[in-house]
PDB file of C-alpha atoms in Angstrom:
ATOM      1  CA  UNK A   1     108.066 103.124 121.180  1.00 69.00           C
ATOM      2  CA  UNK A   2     108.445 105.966 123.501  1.00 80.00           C
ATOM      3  CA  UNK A   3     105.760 106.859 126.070  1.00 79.00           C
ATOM      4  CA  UNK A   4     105.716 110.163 124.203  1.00 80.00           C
ATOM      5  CA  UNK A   5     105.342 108.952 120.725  1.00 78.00           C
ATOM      6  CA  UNK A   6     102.621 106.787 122.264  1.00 75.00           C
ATOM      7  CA  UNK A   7     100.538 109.185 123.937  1.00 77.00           C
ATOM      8  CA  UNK A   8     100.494 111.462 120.750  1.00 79.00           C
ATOM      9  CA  UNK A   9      99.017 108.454 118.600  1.00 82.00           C
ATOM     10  CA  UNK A  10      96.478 108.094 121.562  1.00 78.00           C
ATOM     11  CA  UNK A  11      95.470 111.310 120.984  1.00 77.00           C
ATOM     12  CA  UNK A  12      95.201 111.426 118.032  1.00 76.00           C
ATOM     13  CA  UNK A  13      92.938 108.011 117.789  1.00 74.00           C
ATOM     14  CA  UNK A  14      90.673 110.079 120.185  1.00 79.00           C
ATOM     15  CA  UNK A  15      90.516 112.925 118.187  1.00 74.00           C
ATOM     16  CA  UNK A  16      89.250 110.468 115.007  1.00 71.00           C
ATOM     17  CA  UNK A  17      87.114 108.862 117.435  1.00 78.00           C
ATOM     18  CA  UNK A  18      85.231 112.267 118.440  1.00 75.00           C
ATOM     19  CA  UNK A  19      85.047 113.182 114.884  1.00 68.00           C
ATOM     20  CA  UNK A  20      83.754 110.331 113.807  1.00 69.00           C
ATOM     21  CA  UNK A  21      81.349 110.221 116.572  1.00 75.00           C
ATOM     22  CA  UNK A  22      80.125 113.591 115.445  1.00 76.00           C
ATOM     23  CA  UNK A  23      81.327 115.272 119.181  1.00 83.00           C
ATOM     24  CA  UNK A  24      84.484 117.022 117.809  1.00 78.00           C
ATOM     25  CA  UNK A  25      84.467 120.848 117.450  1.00 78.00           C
ATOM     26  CA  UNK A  26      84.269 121.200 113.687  1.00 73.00           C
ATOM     27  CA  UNK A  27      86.963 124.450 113.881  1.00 76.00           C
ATOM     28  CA  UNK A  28      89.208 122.501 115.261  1.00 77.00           C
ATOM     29  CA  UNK A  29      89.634 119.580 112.611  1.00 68.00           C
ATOM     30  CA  UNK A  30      89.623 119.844 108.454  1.00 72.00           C
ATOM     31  CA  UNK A  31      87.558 118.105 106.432  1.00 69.00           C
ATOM     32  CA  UNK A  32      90.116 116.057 102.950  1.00 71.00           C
ATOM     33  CA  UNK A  33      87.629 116.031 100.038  1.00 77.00           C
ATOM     34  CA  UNK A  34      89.549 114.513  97.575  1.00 79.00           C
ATOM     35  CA  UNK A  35      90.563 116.461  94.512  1.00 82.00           C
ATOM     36  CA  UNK A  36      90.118 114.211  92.145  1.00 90.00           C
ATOM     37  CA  UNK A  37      87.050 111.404  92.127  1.00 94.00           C
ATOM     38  CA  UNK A  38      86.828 108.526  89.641  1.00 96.00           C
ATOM     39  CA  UNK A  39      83.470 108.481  89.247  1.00 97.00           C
ATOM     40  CA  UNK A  40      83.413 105.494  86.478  1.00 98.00           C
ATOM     41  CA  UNK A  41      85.419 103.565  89.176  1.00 97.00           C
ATOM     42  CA  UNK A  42      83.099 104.449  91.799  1.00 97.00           C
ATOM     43  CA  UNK A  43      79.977 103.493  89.580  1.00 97.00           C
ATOM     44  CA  UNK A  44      81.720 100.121  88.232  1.00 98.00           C
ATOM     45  CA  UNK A  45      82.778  98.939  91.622  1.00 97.00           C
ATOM     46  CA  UNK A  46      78.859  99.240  92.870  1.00 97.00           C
ATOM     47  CA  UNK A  47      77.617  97.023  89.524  1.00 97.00           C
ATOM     48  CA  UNK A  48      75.658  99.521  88.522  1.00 97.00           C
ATOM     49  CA  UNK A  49      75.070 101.036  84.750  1.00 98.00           C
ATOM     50  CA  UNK A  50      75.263 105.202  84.413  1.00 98.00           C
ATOM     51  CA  UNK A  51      71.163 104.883  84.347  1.00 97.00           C
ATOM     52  CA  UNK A  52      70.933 102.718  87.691  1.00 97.00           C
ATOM     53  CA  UNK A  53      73.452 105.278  89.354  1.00 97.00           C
ATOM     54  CA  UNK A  54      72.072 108.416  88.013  1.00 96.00           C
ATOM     55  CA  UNK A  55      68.702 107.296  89.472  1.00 95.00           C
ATOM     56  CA  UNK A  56      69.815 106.269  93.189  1.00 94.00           C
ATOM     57  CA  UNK A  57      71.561 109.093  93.971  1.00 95.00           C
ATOM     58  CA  UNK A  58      69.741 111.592  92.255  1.00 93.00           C
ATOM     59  CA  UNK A  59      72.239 112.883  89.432  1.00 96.00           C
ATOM     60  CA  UNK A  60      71.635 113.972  85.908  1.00 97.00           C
ATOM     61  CA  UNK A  61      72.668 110.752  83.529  1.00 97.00           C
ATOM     62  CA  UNK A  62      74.474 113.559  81.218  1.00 97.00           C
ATOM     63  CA  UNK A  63      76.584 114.474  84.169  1.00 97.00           C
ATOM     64  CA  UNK A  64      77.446 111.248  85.018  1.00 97.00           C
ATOM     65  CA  UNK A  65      78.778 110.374  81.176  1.00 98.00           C
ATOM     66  CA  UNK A  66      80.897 114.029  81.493  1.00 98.00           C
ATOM     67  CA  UNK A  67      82.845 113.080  84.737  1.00 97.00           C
ATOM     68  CA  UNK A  68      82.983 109.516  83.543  1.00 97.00           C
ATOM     69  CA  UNK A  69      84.611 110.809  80.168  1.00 97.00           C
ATOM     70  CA  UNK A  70      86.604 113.763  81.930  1.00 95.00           C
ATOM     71  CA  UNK A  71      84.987 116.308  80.145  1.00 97.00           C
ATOM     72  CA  UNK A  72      84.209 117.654  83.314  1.00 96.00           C
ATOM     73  CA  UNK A  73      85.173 117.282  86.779  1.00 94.00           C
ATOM     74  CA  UNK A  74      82.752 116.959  89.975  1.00 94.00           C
ATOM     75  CA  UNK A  75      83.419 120.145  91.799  1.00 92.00           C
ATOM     76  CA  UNK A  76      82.253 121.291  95.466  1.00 87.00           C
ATOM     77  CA  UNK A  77      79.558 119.427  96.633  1.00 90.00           C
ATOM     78  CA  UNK A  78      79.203 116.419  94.033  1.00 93.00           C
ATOM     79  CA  UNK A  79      82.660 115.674  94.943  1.00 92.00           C
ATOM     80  CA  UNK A  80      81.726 115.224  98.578  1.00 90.00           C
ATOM     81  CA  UNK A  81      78.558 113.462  97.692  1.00 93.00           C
ATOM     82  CA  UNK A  82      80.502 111.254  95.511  1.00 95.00           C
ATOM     83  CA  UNK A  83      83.006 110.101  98.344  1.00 93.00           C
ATOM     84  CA  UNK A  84      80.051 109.566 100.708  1.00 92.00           C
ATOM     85  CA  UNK A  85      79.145 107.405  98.069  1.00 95.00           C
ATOM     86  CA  UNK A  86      81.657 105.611  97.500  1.00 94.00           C
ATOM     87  CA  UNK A  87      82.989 105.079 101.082  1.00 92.00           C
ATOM     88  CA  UNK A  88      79.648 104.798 102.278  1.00 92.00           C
ATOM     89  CA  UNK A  89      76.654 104.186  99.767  1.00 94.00           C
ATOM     90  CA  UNK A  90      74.194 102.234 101.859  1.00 92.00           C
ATOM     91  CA  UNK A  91      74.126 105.891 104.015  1.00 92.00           C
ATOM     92  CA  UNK A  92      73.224 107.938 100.998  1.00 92.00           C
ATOM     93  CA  UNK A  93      70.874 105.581  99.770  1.00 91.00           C
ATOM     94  CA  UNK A  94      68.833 105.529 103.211  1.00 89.00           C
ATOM     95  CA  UNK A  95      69.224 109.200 103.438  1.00 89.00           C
ATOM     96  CA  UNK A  96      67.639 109.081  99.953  1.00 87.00           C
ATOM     97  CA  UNK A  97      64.678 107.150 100.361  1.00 86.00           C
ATOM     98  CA  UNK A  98      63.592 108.723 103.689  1.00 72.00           C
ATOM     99  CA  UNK A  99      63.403 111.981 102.296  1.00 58.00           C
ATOM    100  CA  UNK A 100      59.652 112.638 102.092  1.00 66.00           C
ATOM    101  CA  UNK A 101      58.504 113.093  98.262  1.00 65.00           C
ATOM    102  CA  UNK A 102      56.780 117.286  97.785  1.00 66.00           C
ATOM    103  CA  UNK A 103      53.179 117.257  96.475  1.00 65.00           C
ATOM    104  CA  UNK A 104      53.106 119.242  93.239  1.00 59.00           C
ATOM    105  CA  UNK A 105      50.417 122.495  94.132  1.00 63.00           C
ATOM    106  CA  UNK A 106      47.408 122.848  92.058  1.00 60.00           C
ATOM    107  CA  UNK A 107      47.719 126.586  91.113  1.00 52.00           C
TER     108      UNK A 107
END
């Protein structure tokens, strides 16, 4: 390998290692969101049923059987959620359970 073809892997491992790290400018990097999700895969890989999922991460059961049955796709946001979750699960779970529950107001 050539010293140059070296030192543009090396920067490029400490570009993914800023990013990662959350100290990278986000201009100067792009975010992949994949276009398509497998969301049955996803779900099956975790052992859980539609119900169980829905209720961890917070997602309409009805939505769930759509994606799973391509009737619709997870667009924008759900898609990102769903490869958080499946990449990293244990995160959105936490992030789940620490958010602090409202208290309904008596009008």
């Amino acid at each position: 390998m050539s010293k140059k073809a070296f030192d543009k892997i090396a920067a490029g491992l400490a570009d993914a290692i800023a990013i990662a790290k959350g100290e990278a400018d986000p201009v100067t990097y792009r975010v992949h969101v994949p276009a398509d999700i497998d969301v049955l895969k996803i779900r099956r890989n975790m052992g859980l049923t539609r119900q169980a999922f829905a209720m961890r991460f917070g997602l309409q059961l009805g939505t769930i059987r759509d994606w799973e049955q391509r009737k619709r796709r997870p667009e924008g946001a759900a898609r990102v959620l769903l490869t958080v979750i499946e990449r990293e699960p244990a995160a959105v779970t936490r992030a789940l359970a620490a958010a602090p529950r409202r208290r309904s107001r008596a009008a």
